[in-house]
Amino acid sequence: MAIGELFIGEFISSLFDKVASGDLISLVQSVGIHTELNKLRTSLAPIRAVLVDAGEKRIKDTSVQLWLNKLQHLAYEIDDILDDLAYEAMRRRLDQESNASTSNNMSKVLKLIPTKFHALTYGRKMSSKLDEITTTLRELIEEKNILGLNDNSVERSTRASRRLEETSLVDESKIIGREGDKEALLGKLLGIESSGNQNVNVMSIVGLGGIGKTTLAQLLYNDDKVIKHFELRSWVCVSDEFDVFTTSKAIFKDVGGDDRKFETLNQLQVALSEKLSNKKFLLVLDDVWNENYNEWELLQRPFHVGSPGSKVLVTTRKDMVASVMDSIQAYPLELLSNEDALSLFAQNASGGQNLHVNRILELHGEDIIKKCGRLPLALRTLGRVFRKKSDVEEWEELLNSKIWNSHNQSEILPALKLSYYDLPPHLKQMFVYCCLFPKDYMFDKDELVLLWMAEGFLCELNGNNSMESFGQECFEELVSRLFFQHLTIDKSVYTMHDLLNDLARSVVGEFFLMLDGKMDVDHRIEALDKCHHFSFIRDEYGANKMFKELKFGRHLRTLLAMSVTRLKSWNTFYISNSVLVEVLPQLQFLRALSLANYNITEVPPSIGTLKHLRYLNFSNTKITCLPEQVGYLHNLQSLLLSGCDELSSLPNSFVKLINLRHLDLSHTEKLNKLSLGIVGVSDLKGVLHLQGQLSIKGLHKVINVVEAKEVKLQQKRGICDLRMEWSEVFDDSRNKVIEYEVLEGLRPFKKLRSLQVLYYGGTWFPSWVGDLSFVCLTQLTLHGCRSCTCLPALGHLPSLKELFVGSMDGLERLNFEFLGRFNSRHAVAFPSLEILKFEDMQSWKEWSTSGGDIVGAFPCLRVITIHGCPNLGVVAIELIPSLRVLHVKSCSLMVLRSMVGVSPSTVRLIMGDIKGLTDQLCGEVLEHLNTVEFLKISKCNELTYLWEPEAATREVLLKEVTIVSCERLKSYNCPSSIVKLKIYSCHSLASLSFPTMEGLTFTLKYLDIRYCNNLEISWLVNNFLSSLECLCLSDLRNVRLFPEGCLVHLTRLVIDGCYNLESIPDDGYGFLPFFCLRKLEITDCKNLKSFAYEHLQNLESLEVMKIITCPSLDCSFPCGLWPPNLRELSIGGLQKSVSEWGMQNFPTSLVTLKLYGGENSRVVSFAKALEDTTTSTSTFLLPSSLTSLRISSFVELESLSEGLQHLTCLQRLFIYECCKLKDLPDTLLPSLSCLSVSDCSLELRQNCSRNGKYWPIVSQIPRLEIK
């Protein structure tokens, strides 16, 4: 690890700032440790003086590296002590304020603070710590003298060695995947477009290091058309050290200038101007880093004498460079396609000699692409390493190693490190912090800024720039330098290239640890002992074991639970409350703690001992309250409790969180009362630093307009998302005028991003709603404003992307005024709008955009939803070519036809409950939409079919069709293009028809039909279905015999609730593929008698099987013959009692077993290993390979104490509806990750409850459910 590359200098500088804090100085004087603190500061000075020299020497001298490591550990320890002192100063100040004002509300809470330390006692304790630290510092000073580290008398660069200078020469035969990029730029390069009145245009290629910017520039530079087009060409590699004189001299010599000596820059530029005068030239500036506009402006002065059409082509890693250089257009260079990436790797790996390339690509192609991230430099480098290997085994060994991350054998990370070295120190620490996040993590900018703030990376700047604003600026700077990239689908989410993640990890060493499950216990413990920042990847039950190891990480400042994918609120992971009670008190130095999405029900009181804590995230947990000790967290800045749907109260001590800046209580419906000292809207006026989201509810209670104005939302610059809500009840108590004035008085700051106005009772909206000054507003919701008769003019909002309007009973017409008024006749309304939704607009009659002074509207609109607008009869709007998704529901046929008419490019059409939609009219609608790929129709009860049989054979793009609850639908003719078909609850449906024409490509992959009682099943033998991969048939009461077909590609078959089904073919599963089927489910088929179970062992690919509630099935099943690779089996509710099953010979691959008993199971206990059985015992032995076992509805079962003892791999045990069960296999309980017991005997429930005999063991289980 290269600590010189990290941020120790920045860290130590921050220590000096903390030592100089006024509150801290007062404290140390009062407790008598001022001398010790001065000694510490004096000892730090000579250390700081040699850091630059140490950063350079550590590359070749491991002793210096070790010295820097010891210094970083000590710096963390110093920071902890200074933070402890600052906390004590803050605590004493709160005590003084409390004593001075015993009558205020806060005093009652502050009395909860323990009796303060006696000054002498506290001083002695801290004096001892400071002396110990100072002694260690002096030892480090002696070591630095021995190491020969010099003072930083002259600032020296700590950059990595300059990379090799690229020339203009290129071997085009070795370039893969850049043909399209070359053609796109060639047209621009040879064009004559001009920037203003300039003769020369600047173009830029922007992208990651190693992505191929220079290669693309070389291809363009050497193209024959370019050579002929330009009279002069020059190639200069600028690299990271930009110098106007040096660069100008290189250009001069490259365009034919002599090698004379110039005394001044002026002489040089005059000579260069003479060379370029009236010549059409191409200048390539490769690898530019300079962001100084003045230097660029000076460099380019001689260029303006060139002929029109002259070009400067720049390659850079930074968007800011392109902006500074007045580039007419920055061309973002993307990663290679998968196919091109593999080709480039193969080219470099084979070299015409290696014969194993094709086989490796077949086996590991996707893995290679992932490891290299489709980055050309990485692919070439890895290919060259593999070229030296002679056999497949050596290749596979390399693929499982990190050899290409090695400094000695790889160009990849050194090439990317130049970007890292160019960062200022404060950005370095923010970037490397991201090594705690797994690869492919989807970054939320706000989340990351809060963590940076908690770690002390952000400082409060003078003026109006808060820590949060500074953090946002830093993030955007990293984005501009391509350390983060927007996710293609969701622009609010960012990703980091895998190789940049590798880069971050390569420079942080032992101080950061991201645990991904690949490190053994001994190495984890060793790493935790040195680690200060720790994160881990969540798995469902694994946190308990990992948390117990955290006792070795006593110096941790960061503990974050991570997931690669974005979690939903219902994604739950498990950890026992007892583990938190045990571990949290040992993590005394935590600054950031995130345990979101765990099943935590109680926060232990010991949370109050984490006095350094700044960031605490318990979102989406099951906590019901927070302990009063939370009030001791005086440093806490961010408390996130979003989605805690069981949270009902906050502690009274909450008001002591004097540094709290971010409180997220969204989606906490049970939380009715806040102890924040805020009981009315006027109380918000004193809250000056509100950040992020603000929700104000109960505004109908505000009857004094002055209160609303006193809030001064317009001055609260940090609020980006605002929700204002009145009551859903509209009665005589509502005053329209007052509500209008209240909303007018609550005008927010102009940089608001999202606004929701709910149940507002005024007749119209104030002028600020939709005001042009809200240039950052991207999302607007106006819902439940039932008294409003018109919408505000919104079309001139330049950034609005999503608009939701709903439940506005007073609105009858929407006309051109909604589009806004513009000064220009060439204006376009709603220039950025992408999603528009109208819902529950009962009185709405007309929507027209005609009139006004605009030339167009909705140029970017992709999605329109019109739902629940039964009286809307006139839709007269302009064509919307950009529209891709159209959703019309509970509206008239006129609305559907009108919207289809203006949506020629729709690919997803969803329509439901359209009155008057007949067969003929539906056909007319669909004929207008040849671009539709997805169609969903629901509750259109006048339809009997969708299209004529001949229409189904036309060439269309339709790939997916869903039909739901069309009561009169009798037949369906499937188009030949269809891939996925779902039909639910169409009770009149009698037949399905599939194409039979010769030469058709069979496309149908997925077929799901449910609750169609009249549908027979003869259509299943159609050859068109031979391509099926998934077939689901549910509640088809008219099905008696399963036809014999040949579904050769089927991977999943589900037959459920077909009560009259009697037989499934017994001729060796002729209708099923032996080598494809992976999942088979047959459930709730009460009359099924014939089932070819003797052929189950031939289904070699079957992994999941479910056969439940088939009480008529041949009593010889089960007979001990099972698919050889079965992993999961659910079985029960059969004619044959479980007690009569006999030995089953389950395959060793079986890890999950779900047993359903029923009234005739007659099992009292399960067979014990190596013991004879009785009639009251199940006569089969549960397989020892099980990791998960579910036992349900065994009404006679009394004991599990012996029948499960041999299941040593068992991790999850579920026991439901076993009303006589009294005991559990106690020797297995300690190894369980999950125990769920429901509807069992009272005795068992008591034994598993607090003070029960099993409680000491089961309380340690991460997921424990006793009901």
Short mmCIF file of N, CA and C in Angstrom, two decimals, residues 81-186:
data_model
loop_
_atom_site.label_atom_id
_atom_site.label_comp_id
_atom_site.label_asym_id
_atom_site.label_seq_id
_atom_site.Cartn_x
_atom_site.Cartn_y
_atom_site.Cartn_z
N ILE A 81 -8.59 11.05 20.02
CA ILE A 81 -8.41 11.77 21.28
C ILE A 81 -8.92 13.21 21.15
N LEU A 82 -8.60 13.86 20.05
CA LEU A 82 -9.06 15.24 19.86
C LEU A 82 -10.58 15.29 19.75
N ASP A 83 -11.16 14.26 19.13
CA ASP A 83 -12.62 14.20 19.02
C ASP A 83 -13.24 13.96 20.39
N ASP A 84 -12.57 13.18 21.22
CA ASP A 84 -13.04 12.95 22.58
C ASP A 84 -13.04 14.25 23.37
N LEU A 85 -11.98 15.02 23.21
CA LEU A 85 -11.90 16.31 23.90
C LEU A 85 -12.99 17.27 23.42
N ALA A 86 -13.22 17.28 22.09
CA ALA A 86 -14.26 18.16 21.55
C ALA A 86 -15.63 17.75 22.05
N TYR A 87 -15.86 16.44 22.16
CA TYR A 87 -17.13 15.95 22.68
C TYR A 87 -17.34 16.39 24.13
N GLU A 88 -16.28 16.28 24.93
CA GLU A 88 -16.38 16.66 26.33
C GLU A 88 -16.67 18.16 26.46
N ALA A 89 -16.04 18.96 25.61
CA ALA A 89 -16.29 20.41 25.64
C ALA A 89 -17.75 20.69 25.29
N MET A 90 -18.28 19.97 24.32
CA MET A 90 -19.66 20.17 23.92
C MET A 90 -20.61 19.72 25.03
N ARG A 91 -20.29 18.60 25.67
CA ARG A 91 -21.15 18.09 26.74
C ARG A 91 -21.21 19.08 27.90
N ARG A 92 -20.08 19.67 28.24
CA ARG A 92 -20.05 20.62 29.35
C ARG A 92 -20.83 21.88 29.01
N ARG A 93 -20.71 22.29 27.74
CA ARG A 93 -21.46 23.49 27.33
C ARG A 93 -22.97 23.23 27.43
N LEU A 94 -23.40 22.04 27.04
CA LEU A 94 -24.82 21.69 27.16
C LEU A 94 -25.26 21.67 28.61
N ASP A 95 -24.37 21.17 29.49
CA ASP A 95 -24.68 21.17 30.92
C ASP A 95 -24.89 22.59 31.44
N GLN A 96 -24.02 23.46 31.03
CA GLN A 96 -24.12 24.85 31.49
C GLN A 96 -25.40 25.50 31.01
N GLU A 97 -25.75 25.25 29.74
CA GLU A 97 -26.98 25.82 29.20
C GLU A 97 -28.19 25.25 29.92
N SER A 98 -28.13 23.98 30.26
CA SER A 98 -29.24 23.35 30.95
C SER A 98 -29.42 23.94 32.34
N ASN A 99 -28.32 24.12 33.03
CA ASN A 99 -28.39 24.68 34.39
C ASN A 99 -28.85 26.12 34.38
N ALA A 100 -28.52 26.85 33.31
CA ALA A 100 -28.89 28.25 33.23
C ALA A 100 -30.35 28.43 32.87
N SER A 101 -30.98 27.40 32.33
CA SER A 101 -32.38 27.52 31.89
C SER A 101 -33.14 26.27 32.28
N THR A 102 -33.34 26.08 33.55
CA THR A 102 -33.98 24.86 34.05
C THR A 102 -35.44 24.77 33.70
N SER A 103 -36.01 25.86 33.25
CA SER A 103 -37.44 25.84 32.99
C SER A 103 -37.79 25.46 31.56
N ASN A 104 -36.79 25.47 30.68
CA ASN A 104 -37.16 25.17 29.28
C ASN A 104 -37.33 23.67 29.08
N ASN A 105 -37.90 23.31 27.93
CA ASN A 105 -38.23 21.91 27.64
C ASN A 105 -36.99 21.03 27.58
N MET A 106 -35.90 21.59 27.07
CA MET A 106 -34.72 20.78 26.88
C MET A 106 -34.12 20.32 28.19
N SER A 107 -34.29 21.13 29.26
CA SER A 107 -33.64 20.81 30.52
C SER A 107 -34.10 19.47 31.06
N LYS A 108 -35.34 19.13 30.84
CA LYS A 108 -35.86 17.86 31.34
C LYS A 108 -35.10 16.69 30.73
N VAL A 109 -34.72 16.87 29.48
CA VAL A 109 -34.00 15.80 28.81
C VAL A 109 -32.54 15.77 29.20
N LEU A 110 -31.96 16.97 29.33
CA LEU A 110 -30.53 17.04 29.62
C LEU A 110 -30.19 16.47 30.99
N LYS A 111 -31.19 16.40 31.87
CA LYS A 111 -30.94 15.80 33.17
C LYS A 111 -30.62 14.31 33.06
N LEU A 112 -30.91 13.75 31.87
CA LEU A 112 -30.59 12.34 31.66
C LEU A 112 -29.09 12.11 31.49
N ILE A 113 -28.33 13.19 31.18
CA ILE A 113 -26.89 13.03 31.00
C ILE A 113 -26.27 12.61 32.34
N PRO A 114 -25.41 11.60 32.32
CA PRO A 114 -24.78 11.17 33.57
C PRO A 114 -24.00 12.32 34.22
N THR A 115 -23.76 12.16 35.51
CA THR A 115 -22.99 13.19 36.22
C THR A 115 -21.66 13.42 35.53
N LYS A 116 -21.32 14.69 35.31
CA LYS A 116 -20.13 15.00 34.51
C LYS A 116 -18.86 14.58 35.26
N PHE A 117 -17.85 14.29 34.42
CA PHE A 117 -16.57 13.91 34.99
C PHE A 117 -16.02 15.04 35.86
N HIS A 118 -15.42 14.66 36.92
CA HIS A 118 -14.68 15.64 37.70
C HIS A 118 -13.49 16.09 36.86
N ALA A 119 -13.23 17.41 36.82
CA ALA A 119 -12.20 17.96 35.94
C ALA A 119 -10.85 17.28 36.14
N LEU A 120 -10.49 17.03 37.38
CA LEU A 120 -9.18 16.45 37.66
C LEU A 120 -9.09 15.03 37.12
N THR A 121 -10.15 14.23 37.35
CA THR A 121 -10.15 12.84 36.90
C THR A 121 -10.04 12.75 35.38
N TYR A 122 -10.85 13.57 34.73
CA TYR A 122 -10.83 13.55 33.27
C TYR A 122 -9.48 14.04 32.75
N GLY A 123 -8.95 15.07 33.38
CA GLY A 123 -7.66 15.61 32.94
C GLY A 123 -6.55 14.59 33.06
N ARG A 124 -6.54 13.83 34.17
CA ARG A 124 -5.50 12.82 34.35
C ARG A 124 -5.59 11.73 33.27
N LYS A 125 -6.80 11.32 32.98
CA LYS A 125 -6.97 10.27 31.98
C LYS A 125 -6.49 10.73 30.61
N MET A 126 -6.87 11.93 30.22
CA MET A 126 -6.48 12.43 28.91
C MET A 126 -5.00 12.81 28.87
N SER A 127 -4.47 13.26 29.97
CA SER A 127 -3.04 13.59 30.04
C SER A 127 -2.19 12.35 29.77
N SER A 128 -2.60 11.25 30.36
CA SER A 128 -1.88 9.99 30.16
C SER A 128 -1.90 9.57 28.69
N LYS A 129 -3.07 9.72 28.06
CA LYS A 129 -3.18 9.34 26.65
C LYS A 129 -2.31 10.24 25.78
N LEU A 130 -2.34 11.54 26.06
CA LEU A 130 -1.56 12.49 25.25
C LEU A 130 -0.06 12.25 25.42
N ASP A 131 0.36 11.94 26.63
CA ASP A 131 1.77 11.65 26.85
C ASP A 131 2.20 10.41 26.07
N GLU A 132 1.34 9.41 26.07
CA GLU A 132 1.67 8.18 25.35
C GLU A 132 1.78 8.43 23.84
N ILE A 133 0.86 9.24 23.33
CA ILE A 133 0.88 9.59 21.90
C ILE A 133 2.14 10.37 21.56
N THR A 134 2.46 11.35 22.41
CA THR A 134 3.64 12.19 22.15
C THR A 134 4.91 11.36 22.16
N THR A 135 4.98 10.41 23.07
CA THR A 135 6.16 9.52 23.11
C THR A 135 6.31 8.75 21.80
N THR A 136 5.20 8.22 21.30
CA THR A 136 5.24 7.48 20.03
C THR A 136 5.63 8.41 18.88
N LEU A 137 5.12 9.64 18.91
CA LEU A 137 5.49 10.60 17.87
C LEU A 137 6.98 10.87 17.86
N ARG A 138 7.56 11.00 19.04
CA ARG A 138 9.01 11.26 19.13
C ARG A 138 9.80 10.08 18.60
N GLU A 139 9.28 8.86 18.84
CA GLU A 139 9.93 7.69 18.27
C GLU A 139 9.89 7.73 16.74
N LEU A 140 8.77 8.18 16.20
CA LEU A 140 8.66 8.29 14.75
C LEU A 140 9.58 9.37 14.21
N ILE A 141 9.79 10.45 14.98
CA ILE A 141 10.72 11.50 14.57
C ILE A 141 12.14 10.95 14.50
N GLU A 142 12.51 10.13 15.48
CA GLU A 142 13.83 9.52 15.46
C GLU A 142 13.97 8.59 14.26
N GLU A 143 12.93 7.84 13.98
CA GLU A 143 12.96 6.93 12.82
C GLU A 143 13.09 7.71 11.52
N LYS A 144 12.39 8.81 11.41
CA LYS A 144 12.45 9.58 10.16
C LYS A 144 13.85 10.14 9.95
N ASN A 145 14.56 10.46 11.05
CA ASN A 145 15.94 10.92 10.91
C ASN A 145 16.83 9.79 10.41
N ILE A 146 16.62 8.60 10.95
CA ILE A 146 17.40 7.44 10.51
C ILE A 146 17.14 7.13 9.04
N LEU A 147 15.88 7.30 8.63
CA LEU A 147 15.50 7.03 7.24
C LEU A 147 15.97 8.11 6.29
N GLY A 148 16.44 9.22 6.82
CA GLY A 148 16.95 10.29 5.98
C GLY A 148 15.87 11.07 5.27
N LEU A 149 14.72 11.23 5.91
CA LEU A 149 13.63 11.99 5.30
C LEU A 149 13.89 13.47 5.47
N ASN A 150 13.71 14.21 4.38
CA ASN A 150 14.06 15.62 4.36
C ASN A 150 12.83 16.51 4.47
N ASP A 151 13.05 17.73 4.98
CA ASP A 151 11.97 18.71 5.10
C ASP A 151 11.49 19.12 3.71
N ASN A 152 10.21 19.53 3.67
CA ASN A 152 9.61 19.96 2.41
C ASN A 152 9.90 21.43 2.16
N SER A 153 11.18 21.77 2.09
CA SER A 153 11.52 23.18 1.91
C SER A 153 11.05 23.68 0.56
N VAL A 154 11.04 22.78 -0.40
CA VAL A 154 10.51 23.13 -1.71
C VAL A 154 9.46 22.11 -2.07
N GLU A 155 8.28 22.58 -2.44
CA GLU A 155 7.18 21.68 -2.78
C GLU A 155 7.59 20.81 -3.97
N ARG A 156 7.46 19.50 -3.79
CA ARG A 156 7.79 18.60 -4.89
C ARG A 156 6.57 17.80 -5.29
N SER A 157 6.55 17.41 -6.51
CA SER A 157 5.40 16.66 -7.02
C SER A 157 5.48 15.22 -6.56
N THR A 158 4.34 14.70 -6.15
CA THR A 158 4.26 13.28 -5.80
C THR A 158 3.59 12.48 -6.90
N ARG A 159 3.59 13.00 -8.08
CA ARG A 159 2.98 12.30 -9.20
C ARG A 159 3.76 11.02 -9.53
N ALA A 160 3.11 10.13 -10.16
CA ALA A 160 3.78 8.93 -10.64
C ALA A 160 4.67 9.33 -11.81
N SER A 161 5.56 8.45 -12.16
CA SER A 161 6.43 8.74 -13.29
C SER A 161 5.59 8.97 -14.53
N ARG A 162 6.05 9.92 -15.32
CA ARG A 162 5.33 10.31 -16.53
C ARG A 162 5.16 9.11 -17.44
N ARG A 163 3.97 8.95 -18.01
CA ARG A 163 3.73 7.79 -18.87
C ARG A 163 4.45 7.97 -20.18
N LEU A 164 4.62 6.85 -20.90
CA LEU A 164 5.30 6.91 -22.19
C LEU A 164 4.58 7.86 -23.12
N GLU A 165 5.36 8.68 -23.83
CA GLU A 165 4.77 9.63 -24.76
C GLU A 165 4.30 8.90 -26.01
N GLU A 166 3.03 9.10 -26.37
CA GLU A 166 2.47 8.47 -27.57
C GLU A 166 2.82 9.31 -28.80
N THR A 167 3.06 8.63 -29.91
CA THR A 167 3.29 9.32 -31.18
C THR A 167 2.06 9.17 -32.06
N SER A 168 2.14 9.73 -33.27
CA SER A 168 0.99 9.68 -34.17
C SER A 168 0.90 8.37 -34.93
N LEU A 169 1.92 7.52 -34.83
CA LEU A 169 1.96 6.29 -35.61
C LEU A 169 1.07 5.23 -35.00
N VAL A 170 0.42 4.42 -35.84
CA VAL A 170 -0.48 3.38 -35.35
C VAL A 170 -0.54 2.25 -36.37
N ASP A 171 -0.64 1.03 -35.87
CA ASP A 171 -0.84 -0.14 -36.73
C ASP A 171 -2.34 -0.42 -36.79
N GLU A 172 -2.97 0.03 -37.87
CA GLU A 172 -4.43 -0.05 -37.97
C GLU A 172 -4.94 -1.48 -37.97
N SER A 173 -4.10 -2.42 -38.37
CA SER A 173 -4.55 -3.81 -38.44
C SER A 173 -4.83 -4.39 -37.06
N LYS A 174 -4.32 -3.74 -36.03
CA LYS A 174 -4.50 -4.25 -34.67
C LYS A 174 -5.59 -3.51 -33.89
N ILE A 175 -6.27 -2.60 -34.58
CA ILE A 175 -7.33 -1.82 -33.91
C ILE A 175 -8.67 -2.48 -34.16
N ILE A 176 -9.40 -2.72 -33.09
CA ILE A 176 -10.69 -3.41 -33.17
C ILE A 176 -11.77 -2.58 -32.49
N GLY A 177 -12.91 -2.45 -33.15
CA GLY A 177 -14.09 -1.90 -32.51
C GLY A 177 -14.23 -0.40 -32.52
N ARG A 178 -13.40 0.32 -33.29
CA ARG A 178 -13.49 1.77 -33.29
C ARG A 178 -13.88 2.33 -34.66
N GLU A 179 -14.37 1.46 -35.55
CA GLU A 179 -14.75 1.93 -36.88
C GLU A 179 -15.88 2.95 -36.82
N GLY A 180 -16.90 2.66 -36.01
CA GLY A 180 -18.03 3.58 -35.89
C GLY A 180 -17.62 4.92 -35.31
N ASP A 181 -16.76 4.89 -34.29
CA ASP A 181 -16.28 6.14 -33.68
C ASP A 181 -15.48 6.96 -34.69
N LYS A 182 -14.66 6.25 -35.45
CA LYS A 182 -13.84 6.95 -36.44
C LYS A 182 -14.72 7.65 -37.48
N GLU A 183 -15.72 6.95 -37.99
CA GLU A 183 -16.58 7.55 -39.00
C GLU A 183 -17.36 8.73 -38.45
N ALA A 184 -17.82 8.60 -37.19
CA ALA A 184 -18.59 9.69 -36.57
C ALA A 184 -17.75 10.96 -36.44
N LEU A 185 -16.49 10.80 -36.09
CA LEU A 185 -15.63 11.97 -35.90
C LEU A 185 -15.02 12.47 -37.21
N LEU A 186 -14.89 11.56 -38.17
CA LEU A 186 -14.27 11.96 -39.44
C LEU A 186 -15.10 13.04 -40.14
#
